[in-house]
């Protein structure tokens, strides 16, 4: 029916435009809307500290100034610049104006599926720019350590080409179970550091990792990102909050991402905690690329296009690798959960059971 077709094409056009804009924001590409806005260099630049809706705080010449976007750019500030961005600013009629954005070395973004709209490919939310290193902060005990959160963050960071390390904060509360989870990541070659801001453990170690870098702290609310930032800054200016007793979830104390300089050439971006990470817009065939430990097994699966998901146990060498304990069961469970999200499948327990009880399954299938 023409009416619906017209509506659909309107929606498609809108969504293409939206995606195009998100892409341009993410990669800082020059385009018609923001002609001449992205430049490769300038004499003196400022660094974006914090972005509000329509203006941003910029560290410029040793001072913090508030600046607005160049007038001809028809977008609001928080769609265009992000903490860590380098900008060329100029005083125009008593107001600092962001004239140009310097080409980014990286942009950390996450996708967000909009559940209120059908067929929405998801929107992209940029978090910070020019990040050299991301620290995935997790906590012992409060809130509980969930490997699935780490796995999703590792995917997003790899996708943004940003190296990552893991920091287990509150190591004063660490349990044997936490250690088991962390050892999986150590085995994958990821640097894991343990800290306690209460007992001043591991802070110097963490500083050594962050020196001469623009780093970012990401993770759930209440893990101690702001406490760690305070510990590194050597003061306690940033507000921190207690994990609520009832839900054991943080209270979302930090509400906007903010850039802090702690050494001549070293900075940290402290971010607000998030509850969950959506990776459902990833391509299902590519999810396994984010699980490097599958690599030596996946080529031997019976089917070339094996997703190590619904395929029978006997044909899937990755599943057999998990069953034999050579691939971490936790990581495989994460993989299944992510595949369920991507493929819109409700439950993975049947698939998971075939791994946990391979012998029984084999007997049954005989
Ligand atoms: N036991 C223990 N508690 C800590 C440690 N570091 C921080 N905390 C506590 O953990 C709680 C949360 O700390 P925050 O620094 O606000 O956590 P956050 O990750 O910044 O939280 P959001 O801003 O909500 O994302 C506070 O009550 C801190 O006092 C630690 O090393 N050990
Ligand atoms: Mg905080
Ligand atoms: Zn397979």
mmCIF file of C-alpha atoms and ligand atoms in Angstrom:
data_model
loop_
_atom_site.group_PDB
_atom_site.id
_atom_site.type_symbol
_atom_site.label_atom_id
_atom_site.label_comp_id
_atom_site.label_asym_id
_atom_site.label_seq_id
_atom_site.Cartn_x
_atom_site.Cartn_y
_atom_site.Cartn_z
ATOM 1 C CA UNK A 1 0.000 0.000 0.000
ATOM 2 C CA UNK A 2 1.457 3.342 -1.069
ATOM 3 C CA UNK A 3 0.753 4.933 2.264
ATOM 4 C CA UNK A 4 2.893 2.443 4.136
ATOM 5 C CA UNK A 5 5.602 2.452 1.482
ATOM 6 C CA UNK A 6 5.888 6.205 1.744
ATOM 7 C CA UNK A 7 6.092 5.971 5.511
ATOM 8 C CA UNK A 8 8.686 3.215 5.334
ATOM 9 C CA UNK A 9 10.889 5.093 2.915
ATOM 10 C CA UNK A 10 10.644 8.173 5.132
ATOM 11 C CA UNK A 11 11.725 6.067 8.091
ATOM 12 C CA UNK A 12 14.560 4.478 6.119
ATOM 13 C CA UNK A 13 15.783 7.867 4.920
ATOM 14 C CA UNK A 14 15.677 9.159 8.480
ATOM 15 C CA UNK A 15 17.571 6.159 9.793
ATOM 16 C CA UNK A 16 20.214 6.389 7.034
ATOM 17 C CA UNK A 17 20.724 10.039 7.859
ATOM 18 C CA UNK A 18 20.944 9.230 11.547
ATOM 19 C CA UNK A 19 23.506 6.492 10.968
ATOM 20 C CA UNK A 20 25.518 8.742 8.663
ATOM 21 C CA UNK A 21 25.611 11.430 11.320
ATOM 22 C CA UNK A 22 26.638 8.965 14.005
ATOM 23 C CA UNK A 23 29.421 7.698 11.763
ATOM 24 C CA UNK A 24 30.660 11.151 11.014
ATOM 25 C CA UNK A 25 30.598 12.025 14.678
ATOM 26 C CA UNK A 26 32.488 8.888 15.514
ATOM 27 C CA UNK A 27 35.225 9.216 12.922
ATOM 28 C CA UNK A 28 35.351 12.967 12.678
ATOM 29 C CA UNK A 29 34.995 12.836 8.889
ATOM 30 C CA UNK A 30 34.493 16.006 6.990
ATOM 31 C CA UNK A 31 31.031 16.385 5.526
ATOM 32 C CA UNK A 32 28.630 19.023 4.256
ATOM 33 C CA UNK A 33 27.121 19.865 7.648
ATOM 34 C CA UNK A 34 30.436 20.391 9.332
ATOM 35 C CA UNK A 35 32.556 21.591 6.446
ATOM 36 C CA UNK A 36 36.065 22.623 7.559
ATOM 37 C CA UNK A 37 35.219 21.677 11.103
ATOM 38 C CA UNK A 38 37.675 18.798 11.404
ATOM 39 C CA UNK A 39 41.298 19.811 10.950
ATOM 40 C CA UNK A 40 44.566 17.948 11.377
ATOM 41 C CA UNK A 41 46.476 20.487 13.445
ATOM 42 C CA UNK A 42 46.456 24.000 14.872
ATOM 43 C CA UNK A 43 48.902 26.219 16.774
ATOM 44 C CA UNK A 44 47.396 25.818 20.200
ATOM 45 C CA UNK A 45 44.573 23.521 21.165
ATOM 46 C CA UNK A 46 42.350 23.020 24.187
ATOM 47 C CA UNK A 47 41.168 19.676 25.570
ATOM 48 C CA UNK A 48 37.504 19.017 26.287
ATOM 49 C CA UNK A 49 37.032 18.318 29.982
ATOM 50 C CA UNK A 50 33.285 17.981 30.308
ATOM 51 C CA UNK A 51 30.424 18.440 27.878
ATOM 52 C CA UNK A 52 27.076 19.880 28.844
ATOM 53 C CA UNK A 53 24.107 20.082 26.474
ATOM 54 C CA UNK A 54 25.016 23.208 24.603
ATOM 55 C CA UNK A 55 28.519 24.071 25.793
ATOM 56 C CA UNK A 56 31.668 22.429 27.084
ATOM 57 C CA UNK A 57 34.403 23.055 29.623
ATOM 58 C CA UNK A 58 37.780 23.220 27.928
ATOM 59 C CA UNK A 59 41.259 23.090 29.438
ATOM 60 C CA UNK A 60 43.001 25.874 27.536
ATOM 61 C CA UNK A 61 46.313 27.442 28.354
ATOM 62 C CA UNK A 62 46.250 26.091 31.926
ATOM 63 C CA UNK A 63 42.750 27.436 32.597
ATOM 64 C CA UNK A 64 39.275 25.964 32.445
ATOM 65 C CA UNK A 65 36.982 27.940 30.133
ATOM 66 C CA UNK A 66 33.413 27.441 28.985
ATOM 67 C CA UNK A 67 32.968 27.384 25.211
ATOM 68 C CA UNK A 68 30.144 27.112 22.708
ATOM 69 C CA UNK A 69 30.121 25.572 19.256
ATOM 70 C CA UNK A 70 30.714 27.645 16.140
ATOM 71 C CA UNK A 71 27.367 29.177 15.155
ATOM 72 C CA UNK A 72 27.098 27.685 11.658
ATOM 73 C CA UNK A 73 27.229 24.155 13.021
ATOM 74 C CA UNK A 74 23.680 23.166 13.352
ATOM 75 C CA UNK A 75 24.120 20.615 16.117
ATOM 76 C CA UNK A 76 24.238 20.789 19.886
ATOM 77 C CA UNK A 77 27.569 20.574 21.637
ATOM 78 C CA UNK A 78 27.028 17.149 23.166
ATOM 79 C CA UNK A 79 26.517 15.618 19.710
ATOM 80 C CA UNK A 80 29.823 16.910 18.426
ATOM 81 C CA UNK A 81 32.547 16.981 21.065
ATOM 82 C CA UNK A 82 33.372 14.538 23.848
ATOM 83 C CA UNK A 83 35.749 14.497 26.806
ATOM 84 C CA UNK A 84 39.302 14.081 25.577
ATOM 85 C CA UNK A 85 38.655 15.840 22.260
ATOM 86 C CA UNK A 86 41.190 18.411 21.131
ATOM 87 C CA UNK A 87 39.656 21.652 19.909
ATOM 88 C CA UNK A 88 40.743 24.926 18.389
ATOM 89 C CA UNK A 89 39.006 27.716 20.310
ATOM 90 C CA UNK A 90 38.842 31.459 19.890
ATOM 91 C CA UNK A 91 37.310 34.300 21.884
ATOM 92 C CA UNK A 92 34.464 35.883 19.889
ATOM 93 C CA UNK A 93 32.444 38.712 21.518
ATOM 94 C CA UNK A 94 33.425 37.712 25.043
ATOM 95 C CA UNK A 95 32.499 34.078 24.443
ATOM 96 C CA UNK A 96 34.895 31.247 23.712
ATOM 97 C CA UNK A 97 33.935 29.516 20.486
ATOM 98 C CA UNK A 98 34.933 26.026 19.378
ATOM 99 C CA UNK A 99 36.019 26.689 15.807
ATOM 100 C CA UNK A 100 37.533 23.335 14.922
ATOM 101 C CA UNK A 101 37.855 19.787 16.120
ATOM 102 C CA UNK A 102 41.223 18.099 15.716
ATOM 103 C CA UNK A 103 41.228 14.715 13.998
ATOM 104 C CA UNK A 104 40.789 12.002 16.593
ATOM 105 C CA UNK A 105 43.092 9.080 17.204
ATOM 106 C CA UNK A 106 40.187 7.071 18.639
ATOM 107 C CA UNK A 107 36.605 7.350 19.722
ATOM 108 C CA UNK A 108 34.997 5.125 22.322
ATOM 109 C CA UNK A 109 31.342 4.545 21.544
ATOM 110 C CA UNK A 110 28.690 2.104 22.518
ATOM 111 C CA UNK A 111 25.481 1.219 20.758
ATOM 112 C CA UNK A 112 22.147 1.479 22.371
ATOM 113 C CA UNK A 113 19.131 -0.362 21.083
ATOM 114 C CA UNK A 114 16.046 1.773 21.295
ATOM 115 C CA UNK A 115 13.376 -0.645 22.503
ATOM 116 C CA UNK A 116 10.612 1.871 21.905
ATOM 117 C CA UNK A 117 11.100 1.739 18.162
ATOM 118 C CA UNK A 118 10.670 -1.198 15.833
ATOM 119 C CA UNK A 119 13.495 -2.155 13.465
ATOM 120 C CA UNK A 120 15.832 0.284 15.055
ATOM 121 C CA UNK A 121 19.416 -0.555 14.219
ATOM 122 C CA UNK A 122 20.391 1.141 17.465
ATOM 123 C CA UNK A 123 21.883 4.508 18.168
ATOM 124 C CA UNK A 124 25.529 5.180 18.864
ATOM 125 C CA UNK A 125 26.557 6.946 22.004
ATOM 126 C CA UNK A 126 30.031 8.396 21.987
ATOM 127 C CA UNK A 127 31.715 8.374 25.375
ATOM 128 C CA UNK A 128 35.193 9.845 24.946
ATOM 129 C CA UNK A 129 37.790 10.699 22.320
ATOM 130 C CA UNK A 130 41.526 10.157 21.847
ATOM 131 C CA UNK A 131 41.638 7.390 24.422
ATOM 132 C CA UNK A 132 44.989 5.525 24.517
ATOM 133 C CA UNK A 133 44.016 2.973 27.153
ATOM 134 C CA UNK A 134 40.787 1.825 28.794
ATOM 135 C CA UNK A 135 40.718 0.477 32.304
ATOM 136 C CA UNK A 136 37.755 -1.841 32.830
ATOM 137 C CA UNK A 137 37.154 -1.351 36.541
ATOM 138 C CA UNK A 138 35.416 -4.159 38.396
ATOM 139 C CA UNK A 139 35.026 -4.704 42.116
ATOM 140 C CA UNK A 140 35.366 -7.563 44.519
ATOM 141 C CA UNK A 141 32.048 -8.311 46.224
ATOM 142 C CA UNK A 142 30.251 -4.960 45.880
ATOM 143 C CA UNK A 143 28.893 -4.910 43.216
ATOM 144 C CA UNK A 144 29.541 -8.612 42.417
ATOM 145 C CA UNK A 145 32.075 -9.410 39.710
ATOM 146 C CA UNK A 146 30.326 -10.516 36.486
ATOM 147 C CA UNK A 147 32.607 -11.786 33.721
ATOM 148 C CA UNK A 148 29.908 -11.167 31.111
ATOM 149 C CA UNK A 149 30.254 -7.442 31.674
ATOM 150 C CA UNK A 150 34.021 -7.610 31.124
ATOM 151 C CA UNK A 151 33.525 -9.653 27.955
ATOM 152 C CA UNK A 152 31.112 -7.129 26.503
ATOM 153 C CA UNK A 153 33.403 -4.258 27.310
ATOM 154 C CA UNK A 154 36.341 -6.075 25.745
ATOM 155 C CA UNK A 155 34.270 -6.412 22.547
ATOM 156 C CA UNK A 156 33.362 -2.747 22.466
ATOM 157 C CA UNK A 157 36.934 -1.657 23.139
ATOM 158 C CA UNK A 158 38.384 -3.991 20.536
ATOM 159 C CA UNK A 159 35.808 -2.689 18.094
ATOM 160 C CA UNK A 160 36.946 0.880 18.873
ATOM 161 C CA UNK A 161 40.617 -0.188 18.569
ATOM 162 C CA UNK A 162 41.381 0.826 22.153
ATOM 163 C CA UNK A 163 43.721 -1.355 24.256
ATOM 164 C CA UNK A 164 42.278 -2.490 27.583
ATOM 165 C CA UNK A 165 43.434 -3.614 31.002
ATOM 166 C CA UNK A 166 41.301 -4.856 33.885
ATOM 167 C CA UNK A 167 41.433 -3.353 37.378
ATOM 168 C CA UNK A 168 39.896 -5.275 40.261
ATOM 169 C CA UNK A 169 39.242 -2.617 42.858
ATOM 170 C CA UNK A 170 38.184 -3.331 46.465
ATOM 171 C CA UNK A 171 40.767 -6.126 46.536
ATOM 172 C CA UNK A 172 40.448 -5.852 50.338
ATOM 173 C CA UNK A 173 37.202 -7.826 49.820
ATOM 174 C CA UNK A 174 38.539 -10.297 47.223
ATOM 175 C CA UNK A 175 37.316 -13.915 47.284
ATOM 176 C CA UNK A 176 38.652 -17.135 45.736
ATOM 177 C CA UNK A 177 35.822 -16.957 43.185
ATOM 178 C CA UNK A 178 37.005 -13.477 42.094
ATOM 179 C CA UNK A 179 40.521 -14.857 41.642
ATOM 180 C CA UNK A 180 39.199 -17.678 39.443
ATOM 181 C CA UNK A 181 37.388 -15.202 37.207
ATOM 182 C CA UNK A 182 40.447 -12.953 36.933
ATOM 183 C CA UNK A 183 42.756 -15.833 36.068
ATOM 184 C CA UNK A 184 40.718 -16.449 32.897
ATOM 185 C CA UNK A 185 41.629 -12.960 31.692
ATOM 186 C CA UNK A 186 45.250 -13.270 32.748
ATOM 187 C CA UNK A 187 45.375 -16.464 30.665
ATOM 188 C CA UNK A 188 44.054 -14.492 27.703
ATOM 189 C CA UNK A 189 47.041 -12.157 28.040
ATOM 190 C CA UNK A 190 45.085 -9.206 29.430
ATOM 191 C CA UNK A 191 46.896 -7.187 32.091
ATOM 192 C CA UNK A 192 45.012 -7.462 35.390
ATOM 193 C CA UNK A 193 45.774 -5.160 38.276
ATOM 194 C CA UNK A 194 44.391 -5.341 41.826
ATOM 195 C CA UNK A 195 43.764 -2.178 43.818
ATOM 196 C CA UNK A 196 42.241 -1.006 47.055
ATOM 197 C CA UNK A 197 41.675 2.680 47.521
ATOM 198 C CA UNK A 198 40.935 1.961 51.193
ATOM 199 C CA UNK A 199 44.312 0.351 51.835
ATOM 200 C CA UNK A 200 46.297 2.151 49.131
ATOM 201 C CA UNK A 201 47.142 -1.113 47.400
ATOM 202 C CA UNK A 202 48.093 -1.189 43.717
ATOM 203 C CA UNK A 203 47.700 2.563 43.109
ATOM 204 C CA UNK A 204 51.349 3.036 42.116
ATOM 205 C CA UNK A 205 51.091 0.013 39.863
ATOM 206 C CA UNK A 206 48.032 1.498 38.214
ATOM 207 C CA UNK A 207 49.788 4.849 37.789
ATOM 208 C CA UNK A 208 52.682 3.075 36.079
ATOM 209 C CA UNK A 209 50.202 1.675 33.530
ATOM 210 C CA UNK A 210 48.589 5.063 32.925
ATOM 211 C CA UNK A 211 51.647 7.290 32.736
ATOM 212 C CA UNK A 212 51.894 9.355 29.524
ATOM 213 C CA UNK A 213 48.501 8.153 28.378
ATOM 214 C CA UNK A 214 45.002 9.526 28.027
ATOM 215 C CA UNK A 215 43.151 6.779 29.880
ATOM 216 C CA UNK A 216 39.519 6.131 30.669
ATOM 217 C CA UNK A 217 37.868 4.332 33.594
ATOM 218 C CA UNK A 218 34.798 2.361 32.562
ATOM 219 C CA UNK A 219 32.632 -0.065 34.499
ATOM 220 C CA UNK A 220 29.516 -0.591 36.577
ATOM 221 C CA UNK A 221 28.337 1.965 39.067
ATOM 222 C CA UNK A 222 29.875 1.605 42.522
ATOM 223 C CA UNK A 223 33.054 -0.260 41.531
ATOM 224 C CA UNK A 224 35.223 2.685 42.563
ATOM 225 C CA UNK A 225 36.126 4.551 39.359
ATOM 226 C CA UNK A 226 35.887 7.951 41.046
ATOM 227 C CA UNK A 227 37.629 6.677 44.189
ATOM 228 C CA UNK A 228 40.521 5.486 41.990
ATOM 229 C CA UNK A 229 40.581 8.818 40.161
ATOM 230 C CA UNK A 230 40.799 10.572 43.530
ATOM 231 C CA UNK A 231 43.576 8.223 44.661
ATOM 232 C CA UNK A 232 45.590 8.962 41.519
ATOM 233 C CA UNK A 233 44.948 12.704 41.680
ATOM 234 C CA UNK A 234 46.036 12.635 45.293
ATOM 235 C CA UNK A 235 42.932 14.391 46.590
ATOM 236 C CA UNK A 236 39.289 13.565 47.175
ATOM 237 C CA UNK A 237 37.536 16.264 45.239
ATOM 238 C CA UNK A 238 35.382 13.949 43.206
ATOM 239 C CA UNK A 239 32.174 12.796 44.800
ATOM 240 C CA UNK A 240 31.949 9.070 45.478
ATOM 241 C CA UNK A 241 28.950 7.126 46.702
ATOM 242 C CA UNK A 242 28.106 4.022 48.656
ATOM 243 C CA UNK A 243 26.754 0.923 46.981
ATOM 244 C CA UNK A 244 23.134 0.602 48.058
ATOM 245 C CA UNK A 245 22.608 -2.275 50.458
ATOM 246 C CA UNK A 246 19.429 -3.572 48.926
ATOM 247 C CA UNK A 247 20.321 -4.130 45.310
ATOM 248 C CA UNK A 248 24.128 -4.232 45.747
ATOM 249 C CA UNK A 249 24.201 -1.923 42.754
ATOM 250 C CA UNK A 250 25.933 1.406 42.770
ATOM 251 C CA UNK A 251 24.032 4.624 43.130
ATOM 252 C CA UNK A 252 25.216 6.265 39.929
ATOM 253 C CA UNK A 253 27.100 8.950 41.784
ATOM 254 C CA UNK A 254 29.016 10.258 38.768
ATOM 255 C CA UNK A 255 26.612 11.656 36.190
ATOM 256 C CA UNK A 256 28.862 12.979 33.410
ATOM 257 C CA UNK A 257 32.210 11.903 32.013
ATOM 258 C CA UNK A 258 35.040 14.178 33.033
ATOM 259 C CA UNK A 259 38.690 14.543 32.076
ATOM 260 C CA UNK A 260 41.374 14.965 34.785
ATOM 261 C CA UNK A 261 45.072 15.697 34.330
ATOM 262 C CA UNK A 262 47.220 14.032 36.995
ATOM 263 C CA UNK A 263 50.691 14.393 35.472
ATOM 264 C CA UNK A 264 52.209 16.555 32.704
ATOM 265 C CA UNK A 265 51.245 14.181 29.934
ATOM 266 C CA UNK A 266 48.851 11.834 31.733
ATOM 267 C CA UNK A 267 45.099 12.098 32.120
ATOM 268 C CA UNK A 268 42.086 10.064 33.180
ATOM 269 C CA UNK A 269 38.501 10.288 32.036
ATOM 270 C CA UNK A 270 36.174 9.235 34.855
ATOM 271 C CA UNK A 271 32.822 8.029 33.505
ATOM 272 C CA UNK A 272 29.393 7.372 35.008
ATOM 273 C CA UNK A 273 28.729 3.720 35.777
ATOM 274 C CA UNK A 274 26.448 1.763 33.502
ATOM 275 C CA UNK A 275 24.160 -1.142 34.321
ATOM 276 C CA UNK A 276 24.396 -3.156 31.147
ATOM 277 C CA UNK A 277 26.120 -3.102 27.796
ATOM 278 C CA UNK A 278 24.274 -3.715 24.583
ATOM 279 C CA UNK A 279 26.148 -5.557 21.861
ATOM 280 C CA UNK A 280 23.097 -6.816 19.978
ATOM 281 C CA UNK A 281 23.876 -4.680 16.929
ATOM 282 C CA UNK A 282 27.070 -6.662 16.237
ATOM 283 C CA UNK A 283 27.103 -9.095 13.310
ATOM 284 C CA UNK A 284 26.505 -12.679 14.578
ATOM 285 C CA UNK A 285 29.264 -14.079 12.351
ATOM 286 C CA UNK A 286 31.774 -11.694 13.857
ATOM 287 C CA UNK A 287 31.116 -12.307 17.555
ATOM 288 C CA UNK A 288 33.581 -15.204 17.607
ATOM 289 C CA UNK A 289 36.350 -12.855 16.394
ATOM 290 C CA UNK A 290 36.187 -11.236 19.823
ATOM 291 C CA UNK A 291 36.944 -14.592 21.465
ATOM 292 C CA UNK A 292 40.564 -15.201 20.415
ATOM 293 C CA UNK A 293 40.723 -18.401 22.450
ATOM 294 C CA UNK A 294 38.364 -20.030 19.910
ATOM 295 C CA UNK A 295 40.867 -19.427 17.152
ATOM 296 C CA UNK A 296 42.819 -22.671 17.307
ATOM 297 C CA UNK A 297 39.615 -24.700 17.402
ATOM 298 C CA UNK A 298 37.114 -23.009 15.142
ATOM 299 C CA UNK A 299 38.785 -23.966 11.838
ATOM 300 C CA UNK A 300 38.388 -27.620 12.711
ATOM 301 C CA UNK A 301 34.586 -27.490 13.181
ATOM 302 C CA UNK A 302 32.755 -29.686 10.676
ATOM 303 C CA UNK A 303 30.887 -26.771 9.087
ATOM 304 C CA UNK A 304 32.844 -23.832 7.688
ATOM 305 C CA UNK A 305 30.243 -21.381 8.898
ATOM 306 C CA UNK A 306 29.858 -22.982 12.343
ATOM 307 C CA UNK A 307 28.641 -20.454 14.898
ATOM 308 C CA UNK A 308 29.329 -22.865 17.800
ATOM 309 C CA UNK A 309 25.748 -22.232 18.813
ATOM 310 C CA UNK A 310 22.984 -24.498 17.509
ATOM 311 C CA UNK A 311 25.310 -26.911 15.727
ATOM 312 C CA UNK A 312 25.505 -30.467 17.111
ATOM 313 C CA UNK A 313 28.174 -31.105 19.740
ATOM 314 C CA UNK A 314 29.877 -33.761 17.643
ATOM 315 C CA UNK A 315 30.425 -31.349 14.768
ATOM 316 C CA UNK A 316 31.658 -28.409 16.810
ATOM 317 C CA UNK A 317 35.266 -28.508 17.975
ATOM 318 C CA UNK A 318 34.851 -25.249 19.935
ATOM 319 C CA UNK A 319 32.125 -26.868 22.065
ATOM 320 C CA UNK A 320 34.394 -29.865 22.576
ATOM 321 C CA UNK A 321 37.208 -27.526 23.599
ATOM 322 C CA UNK A 322 34.919 -26.009 26.227
ATOM 323 C CA UNK A 323 33.796 -29.421 27.469
ATOM 324 C CA UNK A 324 37.384 -30.571 27.861
ATOM 325 C CA UNK A 325 38.161 -27.466 29.953
ATOM 326 C CA UNK A 326 40.613 -25.965 27.452
ATOM 327 C CA UNK A 327 38.302 -23.053 26.686
ATOM 328 C CA UNK A 328 36.802 -21.266 29.694
ATOM 329 C CA UNK A 329 33.206 -22.281 30.394
ATOM 330 C CA UNK A 330 32.452 -18.756 31.690
ATOM 331 C CA UNK A 331 33.698 -17.179 28.495
ATOM 332 C CA UNK A 332 31.721 -19.641 26.366
ATOM 333 C CA UNK A 333 28.609 -18.862 28.414
ATOM 334 C CA UNK A 334 29.235 -15.161 27.737
ATOM 335 C CA UNK A 335 29.523 -15.982 24.045
ATOM 336 C CA UNK A 336 26.181 -17.836 24.132
ATOM 337 C CA UNK A 337 24.458 -14.962 25.926
ATOM 338 C CA UNK A 338 25.779 -12.459 23.395
ATOM 339 C CA UNK A 339 24.711 -14.704 20.494
ATOM 340 C CA UNK A 340 21.231 -14.949 22.050
ATOM 341 C CA UNK A 341 21.032 -11.150 22.212
ATOM 342 C CA UNK A 342 22.220 -10.769 18.638
ATOM 343 C CA UNK A 343 20.013 -13.507 17.205
ATOM 344 C CA UNK A 344 17.063 -12.618 19.396
ATOM 345 C CA UNK A 345 16.963 -16.085 20.943
ATOM 346 C CA UNK A 346 15.491 -16.259 24.445
ATOM 347 C CA UNK A 347 17.277 -19.151 26.087
ATOM 348 C CA UNK A 348 20.657 -20.805 25.705
ATOM 349 C CA UNK A 349 20.359 -23.324 28.534
ATOM 350 C CA UNK A 350 19.750 -26.290 26.226
ATOM 351 C CA UNK A 351 22.884 -25.506 24.251
ATOM 352 C CA UNK A 352 24.838 -24.923 27.446
ATOM 353 C CA UNK A 353 23.688 -28.249 28.900
ATOM 354 C CA UNK A 354 25.189 -30.130 25.964
ATOM 355 C CA UNK A 355 28.563 -28.711 26.971
ATOM 356 C CA UNK A 356 28.235 -29.379 30.650
ATOM 357 C CA UNK A 357 27.146 -32.951 30.120
ATOM 358 C CA UNK A 358 28.781 -33.966 26.848
ATOM 359 C CA UNK A 359 29.091 -37.629 27.762
ATOM 360 C CA UNK A 360 25.368 -37.975 28.497
ATOM 361 C CA UNK A 361 24.451 -36.169 25.301
ATOM 362 C CA UNK A 362 26.753 -38.401 23.296
ATOM 363 C CA UNK A 363 25.184 -41.501 24.827
ATOM 364 C CA UNK A 364 21.714 -40.239 23.997
ATOM 365 C CA UNK A 365 22.584 -39.491 20.411
ATOM 366 C CA UNK A 366 23.962 -43.011 19.882
HETATM 367 N N1 LIG B 1 35.956 -1.905 50.324
HETATM 368 C C1 LIG B 1 36.311 -0.956 49.453
HETATM 369 N N2 LIG B 1 35.412 -0.017 49.087
HETATM 370 C C2 LIG B 1 35.803 0.927 48.191
HETATM 371 C C3 LIG B 1 37.102 0.941 47.639
HETATM 372 N N3 LIG B 1 37.185 1.959 46.744
HETATM 373 C C4 LIG B 1 35.972 2.571 46.754
HETATM 374 N N4 LIG B 1 35.140 1.966 47.641
HETATM 375 C C5 LIG B 1 33.761 2.362 47.947
HETATM 376 O O1 LIG B 1 32.917 2.023 46.876
HETATM 377 C C6 LIG B 1 31.835 2.943 46.779
HETATM 378 C C7 LIG B 1 31.653 3.431 45.364
HETATM 379 O O2 LIG B 1 32.784 4.176 44.960
HETATM 380 P P1 LIG B 1 32.762 5.232 43.769
HETATM 381 O O3 LIG B 1 34.165 5.669 43.567
HETATM 382 O O4 LIG B 1 31.727 6.271 43.958
HETATM 383 O O5 LIG B 1 32.302 4.293 42.544
HETATM 384 P P2 LIG B 1 32.097 4.693 40.995
HETATM 385 O O6 LIG B 1 32.584 3.533 40.187
HETATM 386 O O7 LIG B 1 32.719 6.008 40.725
HETATM 387 O O8 LIG B 1 30.502 4.787 40.905
HETATM 388 P P3 LIG B 1 29.608 5.640 39.852
HETATM 389 O O9 LIG B 1 30.082 7.054 39.886
HETATM 390 O O10 LIG B 1 28.210 5.496 40.362
HETATM 391 O O11 LIG B 1 29.789 5.004 38.519
HETATM 392 C C8 LIG B 1 32.156 4.063 47.791
HETATM 393 O O12 LIG B 1 31.397 3.839 48.951
HETATM 394 C C9 LIG B 1 33.615 3.872 48.081
HETATM 395 O O13 LIG B 1 33.962 4.328 49.379
HETATM 396 C C10 LIG B 1 38.039 -0.059 48.057
HETATM 397 O O14 LIG B 1 39.187 -0.124 47.641
HETATM 398 N N5 LIG B 1 37.585 -0.984 48.964
HETATM 399 MG MG1 LIG B 2 31.934 7.780 39.994
HETATM 400 ZN ZN1 LIG B 3 31.873 -24.861 16.045
#
